[in-house]
Amino acid sequence: TVGIVPSAAGVPHIATVDHVFWSCDTTIPGNENENATQEVLYTTIGMPLVQSIFDGHNSCLFSFGQTGSGKTYSVIGDATNEGIALRVGQDIFQRAKAAEGENKEVAVEVSFLDIYNENIRDLLHNDPEGPEGKKLQIREHPTQGTFVEGLSQIVVTSARELHDMVVLSNKMRESHSRYNMSTSSRSHGILTVRVTQITRSGAQVTTRRAHMHVVDLAGSEELRRAGTNAAHLRELSYINKSISSLRVVMKLLAEGTHKHIPYRDSKLTRILKDALGGNCVTTMLATISPASTNYEETISTLRLAECARKIMTKAVVNESAVNEGDANVQKDGQELNEGLQKAGTTEKERIVDVAVVSEVPV
């Protein structure tokens, strides 16, 4: 449990959570938690989520809290204390090497986007038009669910490659100074790592595909603290709108009695639809400030954390097993479908003719 006291003589607000990490380097009377390192944080909540994707379950970690409470530090960290996102790669490739020793083929792909002022940007693609260049759109797929059309998915072959990619891409996120911080993330960042495992046993091919989202949300903040800067006010209104939509969605999911969940009210909740209430193992990291001036924001964060504990997701193993001959036919069919999407009318007719002759389903 976590007890928050507004003053030395006040009555504490008690919140029930699964883990508590103390990271203020300050001794507080009554505090029984040792100072938690980044390694302890990753071992406790990051490592189980990586294990989930190797088990075939989608997983998601999202950090939530007010501006300056340590969200980005926990997720990204710094040069000497790397955060969860930078430790994921090392863990994944260690497990991938072990899986290959069990006669499995493992492929790792990564994508990284941010949502700033309700615009989606690809952080792995250097747009010649700059950060305000081409905006990406959200689409729905009947079997794959929600996805971002045109988002880069880069194959990575080593932990170092993934690490460097995350570090470089994170620098492209929208950020500027806030209060006594030199930099503060003003966009929602979503890093996605996809792992595909292929196992062959005779003529049978078994494929497991799962992904892990690591979400660093922009900090919630009261409008009165934004000052009179028009750009900051506009920026904060978008942040608060998406955070408000997230709160509503989580509240309705926790109640479990509503047929309609308003995922489409913001791009953040729409992208994270499956992570919030679908096929996913999801963990929320709530970061709070020890400052008494942030009491109201701290209580608000803890209430959302308690709400998150009540949400029941439905994680399933994303696995398929087919005969190798059938798998080759499916692969050919997929390549033909991709060709149809990219080709012009004349080329489509030619591809379809070839498909009919070779009896490959299109």
PDB file of N, CA and C in Angstrom, residues 12-51:
ATOM      1  N   PRO A  12      -3.926  10.266   5.874  1.00  0.00           N
ATOM      2  CA  PRO A  12      -3.362   9.789   4.599  1.00  0.00           C
ATOM      3  C   PRO A  12      -4.403   9.214   3.664  1.00  0.00           C
ATOM      4  N   HIS A  13      -4.140   9.378   2.368  1.00  0.00           N
ATOM      5  CA  HIS A  13      -4.911   8.681   1.339  1.00  0.00           C
ATOM      6  C   HIS A  13      -4.186   7.360   1.076  1.00  0.00           C
ATOM      7  N   ILE A  14      -4.885   6.242   1.218  1.00  0.00           N
ATOM      8  CA  ILE A  14      -4.270   4.932   1.078  1.00  0.00           C
ATOM      9  C   ILE A  14      -4.623   4.345  -0.300  1.00  0.00           C
ATOM     10  N   ALA A  15      -3.610   3.923  -1.027  1.00  0.00           N
ATOM     11  CA  ALA A  15      -3.809   3.293  -2.335  1.00  0.00           C
ATOM     12  C   ALA A  15      -3.155   1.917  -2.326  1.00  0.00           C
ATOM     13  N   THR A  16      -3.826   0.961  -2.929  1.00  0.00           N
ATOM     14  CA  THR A  16      -3.294  -0.404  -3.009  1.00  0.00           C
ATOM     15  C   THR A  16      -2.721  -0.652  -4.396  1.00  0.00           C
ATOM     16  N   VAL A  17      -1.451  -1.025  -4.458  1.00  0.00           N
ATOM     17  CA  VAL A  17      -0.767  -1.314  -5.720  1.00  0.00           C
ATOM     18  C   VAL A  17       0.005  -2.622  -5.561  1.00  0.00           C
ATOM     19  N   ASP A  18       0.596  -3.112  -6.647  1.00  0.00           N
ATOM     20  CA  ASP A  18       1.314  -4.383  -6.596  1.00  0.00           C
ATOM     21  C   ASP A  18       2.760  -4.240  -6.139  1.00  0.00           C
ATOM     22  N   HIS A  19       3.404  -3.142  -6.500  1.00  0.00           N
ATOM     23  CA  HIS A  19       4.797  -2.911  -6.112  1.00  0.00           C
ATOM     24  C   HIS A  19       4.978  -1.431  -5.787  1.00  0.00           C
ATOM     25  N   VAL A  20       5.903  -1.143  -4.882  1.00  0.00           N
ATOM     26  CA  VAL A  20       6.240   0.237  -4.545  1.00  0.00           C
ATOM     27  C   VAL A  20       7.750   0.402  -4.664  1.00  0.00           C
ATOM     28  N   PHE A  21       8.179   1.446  -5.391  1.00  0.00           N
ATOM     29  CA  PHE A  21       9.610   1.723  -5.576  1.00  0.00           C
ATOM     30  C   PHE A  21       9.907   3.122  -5.043  1.00  0.00           C
ATOM     31  N   TRP A  22      10.845   3.200  -4.114  1.00  0.00           N
ATOM     32  CA  TRP A  22      11.256   4.492  -3.563  1.00  0.00           C
ATOM     33  C   TRP A  22      12.527   4.924  -4.272  1.00  0.00           C
ATOM     34  N   SER A  23      12.538   6.161  -4.807  1.00  0.00           N
ATOM     35  CA  SER A  23      13.704   6.581  -5.600  1.00  0.00           C
ATOM     36  C   SER A  23      14.076   8.037  -5.365  1.00  0.00           C
ATOM     37  N   CYS A  24      13.867   8.528  -4.170  1.00  0.00           N
ATOM     38  CA  CYS A  24      14.108   9.949  -3.899  1.00  0.00           C
ATOM     39  C   CYS A  24      15.435  10.241  -3.212  1.00  0.00           C
ATOM     40  N   ASP A  25      16.196   9.188  -2.877  1.00  0.00           N
ATOM     41  CA  ASP A  25      17.477   9.378  -2.184  1.00  0.00           C
ATOM     42  C   ASP A  25      17.307  10.193  -0.899  1.00  0.00           C
ATOM     43  N   THR A  26      16.152  10.076  -0.272  1.00  0.00           N
ATOM     44  CA  THR A  26      15.868  10.818   0.956  1.00  0.00           C
ATOM     45  C   THR A  26      15.264   9.873   1.988  1.00  0.00           C
ATOM     46  N   THR A  27      15.718   9.978   3.215  1.00  0.00           N
ATOM     47  CA  THR A  27      15.188   9.131   4.282  1.00  0.00           C
ATOM     48  C   THR A  27      13.933   9.769   4.868  1.00  0.00           C
ATOM     49  N   ILE A  28      12.827   9.014   4.833  1.00  0.00           N
ATOM     50  CA  ILE A  28      11.558   9.493   5.363  1.00  0.00           C
ATOM     51  C   ILE A  28      11.145   8.596   6.524  1.00  0.00           C
ATOM     52  N   PRO A  29      10.818   9.158   7.683  1.00  0.00           N
ATOM     53  CA  PRO A  29      10.379   8.333   8.821  1.00  0.00           C
ATOM     54  C   PRO A  29       9.170   7.470   8.450  1.00  0.00           C
ATOM     55  N   GLY A  30       9.263   6.195   8.739  1.00  0.00           N
ATOM     56  CA  GLY A  30       8.154   5.291   8.445  1.00  0.00           C
ATOM     57  C   GLY A  30       8.252   4.606   7.099  1.00  0.00           C
ATOM     58  N   ASN A  31       9.175   5.077   6.231  1.00  0.00           N
ATOM     59  CA  ASN A  31       9.331   4.454   4.918  1.00  0.00           C
ATOM     60  C   ASN A  31      10.165   3.179   5.046  1.00  0.00           C
ATOM     61  N   GLU A  32       9.607   2.044   4.628  1.00  0.00           N
ATOM     62  CA  GLU A  32      10.291   0.760   4.764  1.00  0.00           C
ATOM     63  C   GLU A  32      10.917   0.290   3.451  1.00  0.00           C
ATOM     64  N   ASN A  33      10.833   1.101   2.408  1.00  0.00           N
ATOM     65  CA  ASN A  33      11.343   0.702   1.104  1.00  0.00           C
ATOM     66  C   ASN A  33      12.749   1.241   0.877  1.00  0.00           C
ATOM     67  N   GLU A  34      13.657   0.371   0.467  1.00  0.00           N
ATOM     68  CA  GLU A  34      15.001   0.814   0.115  1.00  0.00           C
ATOM     69  C   GLU A  34      14.963   1.563  -1.214  1.00  0.00           C
ATOM     70  N   ASN A  35      15.977   2.366  -1.457  1.00  0.00           N
ATOM     71  CA  ASN A  35      16.031   3.111  -2.711  1.00  0.00           C
ATOM     72  C   ASN A  35      16.155   2.132  -3.874  1.00  0.00           C
ATOM     73  N   ALA A  36      15.224   2.212  -4.828  1.00  0.00           N
ATOM     74  CA  ALA A  36      15.165   1.268  -5.947  1.00  0.00           C
ATOM     75  C   ALA A  36      16.030   1.752  -7.101  1.00  0.00           C
ATOM     76  N   THR A  37      16.877   0.878  -7.621  1.00  0.00           N
ATOM     77  CA  THR A  37      17.702   1.193  -8.777  1.00  0.00           C
ATOM     78  C   THR A  37      16.915   0.905 -10.058  1.00  0.00           C
ATOM     79  N   GLN A  38      17.459   1.351 -11.178  1.00  0.00           N
ATOM     80  CA  GLN A  38      16.837   1.059 -12.477  1.00  0.00           C
ATOM     81  C   GLN A  38      16.837  -0.449 -12.734  1.00  0.00           C
ATOM     82  N   GLU A  39      17.859  -1.125 -12.259  1.00  0.00           N
ATOM     83  CA  GLU A  39      17.931  -2.572 -12.444  1.00  0.00           C
ATOM     84  C   GLU A  39      16.813  -3.283 -11.684  1.00  0.00           C
ATOM     85  N   VAL A  40      16.554  -2.843 -10.468  1.00  0.00           N
ATOM     86  CA  VAL A  40      15.469  -3.429  -9.672  1.00  0.00           C
ATOM     87  C   VAL A  40      14.129  -3.191 -10.356  1.00  0.00           C
ATOM     88  N   LEU A  41      13.941  -1.987 -10.873  1.00  0.00           N
ATOM     89  CA  LEU A  41      12.702  -1.651 -11.571  1.00  0.00           C
ATOM     90  C   LEU A  41      12.504  -2.552 -12.784  1.00  0.00           C
ATOM     91  N   TYR A  42      13.571  -2.739 -13.577  1.00  0.00           N
ATOM     92  CA  TYR A  42      13.445  -3.570 -14.776  1.00  0.00           C
ATOM     93  C   TYR A  42      13.197  -5.038 -14.415  1.00  0.00           C
ATOM     94  N   THR A  43      13.927  -5.533 -13.434  1.00  0.00           N
ATOM     95  CA  THR A  43      13.775  -6.936 -13.040  1.00  0.00           C
ATOM     96  C   THR A  43      12.362  -7.224 -12.555  1.00  0.00           C
ATOM     97  N   THR A  44      11.769  -6.263 -11.862  1.00  0.00           N
ATOM     98  CA  THR A  44      10.451  -6.469 -11.263  1.00  0.00           C
ATOM     99  C   THR A  44       9.317  -6.370 -12.267  1.00  0.00           C
ATOM    100  N   ILE A  45       9.350  -5.353 -13.132  1.00  0.00           N
ATOM    101  CA  ILE A  45       8.198  -5.166 -14.026  1.00  0.00           C
ATOM    102  C   ILE A  45       8.539  -5.284 -15.517  1.00  0.00           C
ATOM    103  N   GLY A  46       9.803  -5.066 -15.887  1.00  0.00           N
ATOM    104  CA  GLY A  46      10.158  -5.148 -17.302  1.00  0.00           C
ATOM    105  C   GLY A  46      10.407  -6.569 -17.775  1.00  0.00           C
ATOM    106  N   MET A  47      11.172  -7.313 -17.005  1.00  0.00           N
ATOM    107  CA  MET A  47      11.544  -8.676 -17.392  1.00  0.00           C
ATOM    108  C   MET A  47      10.339  -9.601 -17.597  1.00  0.00           C
ATOM    109  N   PRO A  48       9.326  -9.586 -16.711  1.00  0.00           N
ATOM    110  CA  PRO A  48       8.160 -10.447 -16.946  1.00  0.00           C
ATOM    111  C   PRO A  48       7.424 -10.132 -18.244  1.00  0.00           C
ATOM    112  N   LEU A  49       7.429  -8.875 -18.665  1.00  0.00           N
ATOM    113  CA  LEU A  49       6.752  -8.504 -19.904  1.00  0.00           C
ATOM    114  C   LEU A  49       7.520  -9.007 -21.126  1.00  0.00           C
ATOM    115  N   VAL A  50       8.851  -9.029 -21.046  1.00  0.00           N
ATOM    116  CA  VAL A  50       9.651  -9.606 -22.131  1.00  0.00           C
ATOM    117  C   VAL A  50       9.420 -11.119 -22.200  1.00  0.00           C
ATOM    118  N   GLN A  51       9.349 -11.747 -21.021  1.00  0.00           N
ATOM    119  CA  GLN A  51       9.060 -13.181 -20.992  1.00  0.00           C
ATOM    120  C   GLN A  51       7.712 -13.468 -21.647  1.00  0.00           C
TER     121      GLN A  51
END
